[in-house]
């Protein structure tokens, strides 16, 4: 708190520092601090929907934090549950292949308890299916898959600093996005 106040007096913003650190960590080009991880997810899904208004369904893992379906609903979209892999607790990629993707906007990873999902396979599935991937790293800050940071896969990633997270400030979140349009 003292450091943040000192920076504010000096004209530096701790939010700017957070944004720079999140971009560096995730290897993404853009970052926006948000009030919460749920708000970050809602905002990203709304942005995706503006780019693809013909799509209104978001695939999420059948086992995930209650904030995930809440964010999808808040964004005005429909939730589609996918069975999970017992190895990662994330969406089972083999089950994903069974979905009709005509109305699917995005697939969301879970990375629960810091356990990374099969993010490379999910990312490839999303790219091949013409849908967005939102890498939910709310519980996995610092985890890596193939030397890539969780939160840095797909079209956008989110981190959360809410209570119970790896790093907490009681509330707050961050959106990270790769270069170029979603």
PDB file of N, CA and C in Angstrom, residues 42-56 75-77 105 132 182:
ATOM      1  N   UNK A  42     -16.425 -11.750 -18.254  1.00  0.00           N
ATOM      2  CA  UNK A  42     -17.634 -11.191 -18.862  1.00  0.00           C
ATOM      3  C   UNK A  42     -17.272 -10.215 -19.972  1.00  0.00           C
ATOM      4  N   UNK A  43     -16.337  -9.323 -19.692  1.00  0.00           N
ATOM      5  CA  UNK A  43     -15.920  -8.313 -20.664  1.00  0.00           C
ATOM      6  C   UNK A  43     -15.338  -8.951 -21.922  1.00  0.00           C
ATOM      7  N   UNK A  44     -14.467  -9.943 -21.750  1.00  0.00           N
ATOM      8  CA  UNK A  44     -13.861 -10.623 -22.899  1.00  0.00           C
ATOM      9  C   UNK A  44     -14.931 -11.331 -23.730  1.00  0.00           C
ATOM     10  N   UNK A  45     -15.849 -12.025 -23.080  1.00  0.00           N
ATOM     11  CA  UNK A  45     -16.902 -12.725 -23.820  1.00  0.00           C
ATOM     12  C   UNK A  45     -17.809 -11.750 -24.564  1.00  0.00           C
ATOM     13  N   UNK A  46     -18.104 -10.601 -23.953  1.00  0.00           N
ATOM     14  CA  UNK A  46     -18.900  -9.588 -24.645  1.00  0.00           C
ATOM     15  C   UNK A  46     -18.156  -9.060 -25.874  1.00  0.00           C
ATOM     16  N   UNK A  47     -16.854  -8.847 -25.740  1.00  0.00           N
ATOM     17  CA  UNK A  47     -16.050  -8.377 -26.876  1.00  0.00           C
ATOM     18  C   UNK A  47     -16.036  -9.423 -27.991  1.00  0.00           C
ATOM     19  N   UNK A  48     -15.877 -10.682 -27.623  1.00  0.00           N
ATOM     20  CA  UNK A  48     -15.898 -11.753 -28.619  1.00  0.00           C
ATOM     21  C   UNK A  48     -17.245 -11.779 -29.341  1.00  0.00           C
ATOM     22  N   UNK A  49     -18.320 -11.622 -28.564  1.00  0.00           N
ATOM     23  CA  UNK A  49     -19.663 -11.667 -29.137  1.00  0.00           C
ATOM     24  C   UNK A  49     -19.911 -10.485 -30.088  1.00  0.00           C
ATOM     25  N   UNK A  50     -19.350  -9.333 -29.779  1.00  0.00           N
ATOM     26  CA  UNK A  50     -19.477  -8.184 -30.695  1.00  0.00           C
ATOM     27  C   UNK A  50     -18.803  -8.480 -32.024  1.00  0.00           C
ATOM     28  N   UNK A  51     -17.703  -9.230 -31.974  1.00  0.00           N
ATOM     29  CA  UNK A  51     -17.001  -9.590 -33.207  1.00  0.00           C
ATOM     30  C   UNK A  51     -17.702 -10.710 -33.973  1.00  0.00           C
ATOM     31  N   UNK A  52     -18.424 -11.550 -33.250  1.00  0.00           N
ATOM     32  CA  UNK A  52     -19.127 -12.689 -33.866  1.00  0.00           C
ATOM     33  C   UNK A  52     -20.567 -12.748 -33.338  1.00  0.00           C
ATOM     34  N   UNK A  53     -21.404 -11.778 -33.697  1.00  0.00           N
ATOM     35  CA  UNK A  53     -22.770 -11.747 -33.145  1.00  0.00           C
ATOM     36  C   UNK A  53     -23.641 -12.927 -33.560  1.00  0.00           C
ATOM     37  N   UNK A  54     -23.227 -13.684 -34.564  1.00  0.00           N
ATOM     38  CA  UNK A  54     -23.967 -14.859 -35.009  1.00  0.00           C
ATOM     39  C   UNK A  54     -23.752 -16.060 -34.097  1.00  0.00           C
ATOM     40  N   UNK A  55     -22.851 -15.933 -33.140  1.00  0.00           N
ATOM     41  CA  UNK A  55     -22.525 -17.031 -32.222  1.00  0.00           C
ATOM     42  C   UNK A  55     -22.917 -16.629 -30.801  1.00  0.00           C
ATOM     43  N   UNK A  56     -23.542 -17.541 -30.053  1.00  0.00           N
ATOM     44  CA  UNK A  56     -24.051 -17.179 -28.727  1.00  0.00           C
ATOM     45  C   UNK A  56     -23.827 -18.228 -27.645  1.00  0.00           C
ATOM     46  N   UNK A  75     -22.740 -12.070 -19.657  1.00  0.00           N
ATOM     47  CA  UNK A  75     -22.393 -11.583 -20.992  1.00  0.00           C
ATOM     48  C   UNK A  75     -23.555 -11.760 -21.970  1.00  0.00           C
ATOM     49  N   UNK A  76     -24.652 -12.372 -21.516  1.00  0.00           N
ATOM     50  CA  UNK A  76     -25.817 -12.575 -22.366  1.00  0.00           C
ATOM     51  C   UNK A  76     -25.690 -13.771 -23.290  1.00  0.00           C
ATOM     52  N   UNK A  77     -24.840 -14.715 -22.919  1.00  0.00           N
ATOM     53  CA  UNK A  77     -24.569 -15.881 -23.758  1.00  0.00           C
ATOM     54  C   UNK A  77     -25.086 -17.154 -23.102  1.00  0.00           C
ATOM     55  N   UNK A 105     -19.309 -19.724 -29.778  1.00  0.00           N
ATOM     56  CA  UNK A 105     -18.462 -18.541 -29.836  1.00  0.00           C
ATOM     57  C   UNK A 105     -17.068 -18.847 -29.308  1.00  0.00           C
ATOM     58  N   UNK A 132     -13.251 -18.921 -30.670  1.00  0.00           N
ATOM     59  CA  UNK A 132     -12.280 -18.304 -29.770  1.00  0.00           C
ATOM     60  C   UNK A 132     -11.961 -19.242 -28.607  1.00  0.00           C
ATOM     61  N   UNK A 182      -9.033 -10.119 -31.759  1.00  0.00           N
ATOM     62  CA  UNK A 182      -9.424 -11.391 -31.146  1.00  0.00           C
ATOM     63  C   UNK A 182      -9.749 -12.397 -32.216  1.00  0.00           C
TER      64      UNK A 182
END
